[in-house]
Short mmCIF file of C-alpha atoms and ligand atoms in Angstrom, two decimals:
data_model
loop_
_atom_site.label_atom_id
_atom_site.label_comp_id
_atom_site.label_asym_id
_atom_site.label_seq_id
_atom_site.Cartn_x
_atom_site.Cartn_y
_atom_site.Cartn_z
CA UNK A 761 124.01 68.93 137.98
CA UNK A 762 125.72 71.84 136.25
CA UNK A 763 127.55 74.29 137.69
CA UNK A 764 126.15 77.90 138.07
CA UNK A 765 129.22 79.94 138.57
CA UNK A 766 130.41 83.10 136.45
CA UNK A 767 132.85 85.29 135.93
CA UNK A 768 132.21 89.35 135.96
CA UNK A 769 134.36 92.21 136.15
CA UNK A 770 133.21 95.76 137.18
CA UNK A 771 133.39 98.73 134.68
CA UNK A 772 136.48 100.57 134.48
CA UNK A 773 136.48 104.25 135.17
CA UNK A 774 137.85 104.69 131.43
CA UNK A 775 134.59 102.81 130.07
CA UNK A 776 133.39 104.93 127.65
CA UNK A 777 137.17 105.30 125.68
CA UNK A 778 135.66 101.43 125.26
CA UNK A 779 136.07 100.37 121.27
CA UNK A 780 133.62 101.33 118.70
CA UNK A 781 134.01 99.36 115.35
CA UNK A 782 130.58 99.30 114.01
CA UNK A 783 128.55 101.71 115.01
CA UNK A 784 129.03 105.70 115.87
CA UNK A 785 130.33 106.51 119.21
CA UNK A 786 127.98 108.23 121.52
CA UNK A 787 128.78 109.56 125.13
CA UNK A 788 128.53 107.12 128.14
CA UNK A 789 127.33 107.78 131.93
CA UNK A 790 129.71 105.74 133.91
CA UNK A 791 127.79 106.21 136.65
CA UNK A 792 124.61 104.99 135.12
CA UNK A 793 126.83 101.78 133.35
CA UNK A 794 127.87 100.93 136.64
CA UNK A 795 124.45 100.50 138.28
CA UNK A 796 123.37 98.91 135.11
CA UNK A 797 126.16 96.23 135.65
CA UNK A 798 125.31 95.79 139.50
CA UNK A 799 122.01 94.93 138.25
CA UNK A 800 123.34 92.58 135.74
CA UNK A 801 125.11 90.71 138.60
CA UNK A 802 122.39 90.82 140.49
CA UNK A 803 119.29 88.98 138.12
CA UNK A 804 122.44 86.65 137.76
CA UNK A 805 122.80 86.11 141.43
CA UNK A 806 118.81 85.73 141.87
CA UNK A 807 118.69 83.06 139.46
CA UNK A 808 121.11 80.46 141.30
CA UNK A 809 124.64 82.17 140.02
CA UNK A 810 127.46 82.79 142.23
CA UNK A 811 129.27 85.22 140.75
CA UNK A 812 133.66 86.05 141.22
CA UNK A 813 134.84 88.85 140.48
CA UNK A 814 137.96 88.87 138.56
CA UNK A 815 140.36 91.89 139.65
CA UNK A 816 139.75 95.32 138.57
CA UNK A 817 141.54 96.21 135.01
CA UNK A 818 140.90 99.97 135.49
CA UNK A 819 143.18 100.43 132.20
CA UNK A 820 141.24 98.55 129.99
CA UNK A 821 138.14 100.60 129.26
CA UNK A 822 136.58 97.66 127.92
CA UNK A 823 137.57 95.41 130.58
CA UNK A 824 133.75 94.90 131.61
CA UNK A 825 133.32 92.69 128.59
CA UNK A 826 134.83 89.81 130.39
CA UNK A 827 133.34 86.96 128.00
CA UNK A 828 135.75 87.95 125.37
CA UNK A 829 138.94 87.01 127.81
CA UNK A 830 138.05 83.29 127.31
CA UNK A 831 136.49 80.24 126.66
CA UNK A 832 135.23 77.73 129.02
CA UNK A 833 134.68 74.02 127.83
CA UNK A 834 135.18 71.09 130.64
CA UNK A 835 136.65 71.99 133.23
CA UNK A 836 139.26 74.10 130.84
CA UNK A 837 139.77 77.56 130.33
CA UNK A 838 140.96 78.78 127.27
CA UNK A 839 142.27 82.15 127.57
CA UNK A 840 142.11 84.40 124.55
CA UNK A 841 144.35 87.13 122.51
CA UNK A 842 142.28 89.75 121.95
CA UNK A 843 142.45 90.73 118.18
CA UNK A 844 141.76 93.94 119.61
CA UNK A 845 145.59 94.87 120.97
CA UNK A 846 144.27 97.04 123.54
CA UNK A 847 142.61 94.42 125.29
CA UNK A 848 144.98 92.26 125.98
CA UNK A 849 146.35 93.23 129.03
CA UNK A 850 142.53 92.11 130.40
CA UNK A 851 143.28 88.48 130.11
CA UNK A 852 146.11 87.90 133.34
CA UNK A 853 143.35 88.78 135.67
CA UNK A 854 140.50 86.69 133.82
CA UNK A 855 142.97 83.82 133.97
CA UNK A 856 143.27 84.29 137.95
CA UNK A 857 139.98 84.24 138.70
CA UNK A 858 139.59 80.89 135.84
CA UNK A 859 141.84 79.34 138.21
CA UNK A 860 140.46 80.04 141.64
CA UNK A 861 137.20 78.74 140.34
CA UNK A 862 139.48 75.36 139.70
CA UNK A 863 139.52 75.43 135.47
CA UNK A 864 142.87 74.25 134.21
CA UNK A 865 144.67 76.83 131.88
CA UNK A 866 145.38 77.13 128.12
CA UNK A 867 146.54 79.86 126.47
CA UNK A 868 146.28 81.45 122.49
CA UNK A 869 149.42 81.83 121.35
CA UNK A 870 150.55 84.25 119.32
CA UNK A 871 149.63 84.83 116.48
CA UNK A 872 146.20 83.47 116.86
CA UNK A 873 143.42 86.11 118.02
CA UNK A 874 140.60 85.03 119.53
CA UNK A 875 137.89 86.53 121.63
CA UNK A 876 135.16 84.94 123.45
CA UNK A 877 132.25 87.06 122.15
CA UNK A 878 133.07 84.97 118.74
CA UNK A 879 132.31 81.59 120.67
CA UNK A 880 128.96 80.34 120.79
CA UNK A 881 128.56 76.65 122.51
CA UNK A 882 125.54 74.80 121.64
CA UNK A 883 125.90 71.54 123.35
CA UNK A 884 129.44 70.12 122.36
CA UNK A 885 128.87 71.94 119.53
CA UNK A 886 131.08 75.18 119.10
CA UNK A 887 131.16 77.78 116.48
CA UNK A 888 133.81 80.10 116.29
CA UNK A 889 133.27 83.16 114.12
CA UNK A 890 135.80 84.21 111.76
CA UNK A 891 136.21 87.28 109.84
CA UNK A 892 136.67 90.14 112.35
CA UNK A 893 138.71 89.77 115.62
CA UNK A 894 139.47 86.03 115.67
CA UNK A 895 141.68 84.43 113.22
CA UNK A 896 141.90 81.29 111.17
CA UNK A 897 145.22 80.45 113.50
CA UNK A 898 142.92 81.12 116.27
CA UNK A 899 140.36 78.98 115.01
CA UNK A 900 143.21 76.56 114.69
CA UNK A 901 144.44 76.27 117.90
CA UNK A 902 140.81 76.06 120.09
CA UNK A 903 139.90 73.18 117.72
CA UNK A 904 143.36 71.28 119.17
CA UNK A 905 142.35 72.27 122.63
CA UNK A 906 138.42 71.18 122.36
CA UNK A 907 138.10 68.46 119.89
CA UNK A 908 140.28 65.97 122.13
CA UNK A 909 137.55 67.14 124.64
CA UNK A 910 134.77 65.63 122.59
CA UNK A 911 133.70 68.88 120.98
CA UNK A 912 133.25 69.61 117.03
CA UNK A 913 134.17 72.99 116.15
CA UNK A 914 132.50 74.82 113.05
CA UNK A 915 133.73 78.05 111.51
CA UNK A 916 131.12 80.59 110.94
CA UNK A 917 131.52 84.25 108.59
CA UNK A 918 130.58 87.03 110.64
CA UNK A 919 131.35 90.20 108.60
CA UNK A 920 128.41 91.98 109.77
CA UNK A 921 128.85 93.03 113.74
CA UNK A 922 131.52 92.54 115.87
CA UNK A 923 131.70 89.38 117.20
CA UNK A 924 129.27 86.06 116.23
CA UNK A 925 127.58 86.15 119.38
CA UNK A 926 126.81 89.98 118.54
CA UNK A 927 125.22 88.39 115.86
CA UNK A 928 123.32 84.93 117.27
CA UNK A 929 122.75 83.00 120.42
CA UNK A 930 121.22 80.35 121.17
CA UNK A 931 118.09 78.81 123.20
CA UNK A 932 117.97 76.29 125.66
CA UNK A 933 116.82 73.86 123.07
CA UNK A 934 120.07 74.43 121.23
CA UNK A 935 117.47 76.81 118.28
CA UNK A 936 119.85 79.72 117.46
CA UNK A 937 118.13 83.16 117.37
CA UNK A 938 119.56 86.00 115.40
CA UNK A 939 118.28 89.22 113.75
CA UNK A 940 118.42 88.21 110.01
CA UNK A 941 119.94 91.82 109.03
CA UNK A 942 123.01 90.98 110.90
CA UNK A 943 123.30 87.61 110.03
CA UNK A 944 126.07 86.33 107.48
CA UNK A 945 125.14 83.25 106.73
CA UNK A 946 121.81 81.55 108.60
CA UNK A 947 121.66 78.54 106.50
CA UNK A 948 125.08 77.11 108.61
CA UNK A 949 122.36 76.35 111.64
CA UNK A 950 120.24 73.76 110.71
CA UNK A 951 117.19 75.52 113.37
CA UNK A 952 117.30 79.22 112.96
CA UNK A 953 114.57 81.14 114.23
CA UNK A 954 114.82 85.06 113.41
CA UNK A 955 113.88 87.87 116.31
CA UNK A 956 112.96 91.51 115.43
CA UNK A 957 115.18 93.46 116.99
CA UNK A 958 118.82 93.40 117.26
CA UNK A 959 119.15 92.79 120.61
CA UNK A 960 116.59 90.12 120.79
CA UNK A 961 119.68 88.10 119.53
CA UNK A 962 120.98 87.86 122.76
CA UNK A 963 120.34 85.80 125.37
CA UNK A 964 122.04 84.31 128.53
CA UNK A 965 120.74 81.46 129.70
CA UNK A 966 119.81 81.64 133.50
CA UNK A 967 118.77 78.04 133.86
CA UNK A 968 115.45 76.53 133.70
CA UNK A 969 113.42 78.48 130.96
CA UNK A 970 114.86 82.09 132.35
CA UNK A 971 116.72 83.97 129.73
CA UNK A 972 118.72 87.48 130.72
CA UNK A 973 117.66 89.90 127.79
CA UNK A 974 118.16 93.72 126.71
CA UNK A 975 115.86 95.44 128.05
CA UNK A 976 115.94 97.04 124.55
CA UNK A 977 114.71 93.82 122.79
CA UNK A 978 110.69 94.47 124.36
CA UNK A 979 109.38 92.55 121.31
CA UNK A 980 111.55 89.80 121.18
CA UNK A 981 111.10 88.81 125.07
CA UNK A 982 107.09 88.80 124.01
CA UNK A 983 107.93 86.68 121.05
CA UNK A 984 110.11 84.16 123.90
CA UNK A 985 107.66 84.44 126.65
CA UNK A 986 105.29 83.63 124.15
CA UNK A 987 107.27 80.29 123.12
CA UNK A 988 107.14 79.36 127.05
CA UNK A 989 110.72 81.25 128.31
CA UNK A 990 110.83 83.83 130.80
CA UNK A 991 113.26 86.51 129.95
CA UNK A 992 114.76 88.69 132.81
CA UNK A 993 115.12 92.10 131.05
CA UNK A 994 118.26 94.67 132.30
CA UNK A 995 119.03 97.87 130.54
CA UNK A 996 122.34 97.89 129.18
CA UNK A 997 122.01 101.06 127.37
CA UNK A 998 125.98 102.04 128.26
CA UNK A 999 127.66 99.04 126.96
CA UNK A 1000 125.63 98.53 123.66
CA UNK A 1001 127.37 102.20 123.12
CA UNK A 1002 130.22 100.89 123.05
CA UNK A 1003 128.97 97.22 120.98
CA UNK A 1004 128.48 95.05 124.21
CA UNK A 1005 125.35 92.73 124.67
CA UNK A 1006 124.23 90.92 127.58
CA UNK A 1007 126.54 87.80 127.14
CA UNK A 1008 129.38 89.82 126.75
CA UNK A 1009 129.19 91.05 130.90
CA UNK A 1010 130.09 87.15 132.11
CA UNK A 1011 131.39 84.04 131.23
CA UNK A 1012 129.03 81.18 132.24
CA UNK A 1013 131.12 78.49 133.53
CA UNK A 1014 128.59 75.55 133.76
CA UNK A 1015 130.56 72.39 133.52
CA UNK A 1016 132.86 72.77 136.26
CA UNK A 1017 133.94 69.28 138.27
CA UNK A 1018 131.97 69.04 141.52
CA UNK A 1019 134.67 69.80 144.07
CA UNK A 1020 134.66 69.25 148.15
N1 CIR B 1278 131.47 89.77 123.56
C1 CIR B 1278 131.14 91.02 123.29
O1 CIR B 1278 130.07 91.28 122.75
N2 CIR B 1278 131.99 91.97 123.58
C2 CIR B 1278 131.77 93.35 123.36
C3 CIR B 1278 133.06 94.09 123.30
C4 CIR B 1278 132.86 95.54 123.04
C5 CIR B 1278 134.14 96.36 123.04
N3 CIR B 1278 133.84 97.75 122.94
C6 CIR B 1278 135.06 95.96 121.92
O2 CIR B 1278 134.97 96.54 120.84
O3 CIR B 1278 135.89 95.09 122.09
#
């Protein structure tokens, strides 16, 4: 049975100095992205997850985007280096909260980057995207800690958006969605099914056929429903400001060890 147990951290008053790489900056409501993320947390918590906070990084104005702190595989938590450098004082308190929820630790070591918005697991299948904040040295070192785990690692371009899973996800049935605008390189995914909106890229899989969704991706939850899922929509509208998508609010940790 996997686990259902994630990782979140709540906004940081300085959200909306939050990095913008690809796309103009426009003004946040913190007040409106924080009720946005309680009810983030919340479709999580109503679909089985028990969420853990990991401890408030009020410096890091993009500390909500917790995925990109690490990557889970196993029972082993991989914590990244932000190619970003002004998010890497987010990862100590990511790394306590890994460890409470009983991962064991590894670390990127300098100078890989790596952030976990570039990893996108697909069975023991993971593709790491290269080309904007993770490196070929961090590339290099999550093969050494995940192939001896049984998984096969692929390198994937993304030149187009900030991160690969700001570019693709993928279904339950391991198809990987994407908007084809956005997409480097489809042809690397041997099922590829395109969505028509950006957003619709993005899913988080809830368990079961339930999918967490944009709320700004209407036609692309039609086009899932209509293939038998049933997306959970949530506005986001404050973190895609600042480049954030739904997977980027959590890390899914669904393989954890049964403990007593
Ligand atoms: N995994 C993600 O999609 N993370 C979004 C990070 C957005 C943040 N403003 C950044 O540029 O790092």
């Amino acid at each position: 049975m996997p686990s259902k147990k994630a990782i979140v951290r709540r906004p940081s008053p300085r959200l909306a100095e939050g990095l913008v790489t690809h796309i103009e900056r426009s003004p946040v409501d913190p007040a409106l992205a924080l009720r946005q993320w309680e009810r983030y947390t919340a479709v999580l918590a109503e679909h089985g997850w028990e969420t853990a906070e990991a401890a408030p990084a009020d410096d890091c104005p993009d500390g909500v985007f917790v995925e990109d702190t690490m990557v889970v595989f196993r029972d082993v938590a991989l914590i990244s280096r932000p190619g970003a450098p002004s998010r890497r004082p987010e990862t100590a308190g990511a790394e306590a909260a890994a460890v409470a929820l009983g991962c064991s630790v590894q670390r990127i070591q300098e100078p890989g980057t790596l952030e976990g918005g570039d990893v996108l697991k697909v069975g023991d299948t993971i593709y790491v995207g290269q080309g904007g904040r993770t490196n070929a040295e961090g590339l290099r070192q999550l093969r050494a800690a995940f192939e001896p785990l049984g998984a096969r690692v692929v390198g994937v371009p993304v030149e187009k958006v900030l991160h690969l899973k700001s570019a693709v996800t993928a279904l339950p049935d391991g198809t990987i969605i994407g908007y084809p605008p956005l997409v480097d390189d489809s042809a690397i995914f041997t099922h590829f099914r395109p969505m028509p909106e950006e957003a619709g890229s993005h899913v988080v899989l809830l368990g079961g056929n339930a999918l967490l969704m944009a709320a700004s991706a209407p036609r692309s939850a039609e086009l899932l429903s209509g293939l038998g899922y049933r997306p959970a929509l949530v506005d986001i509208s404050e973190f895609e400001k600042l480049e954030g998508c739904v997977t980027c609010l959590s890390v899914r940790l669904r393989e954890l060890s049964a403990r007593s």
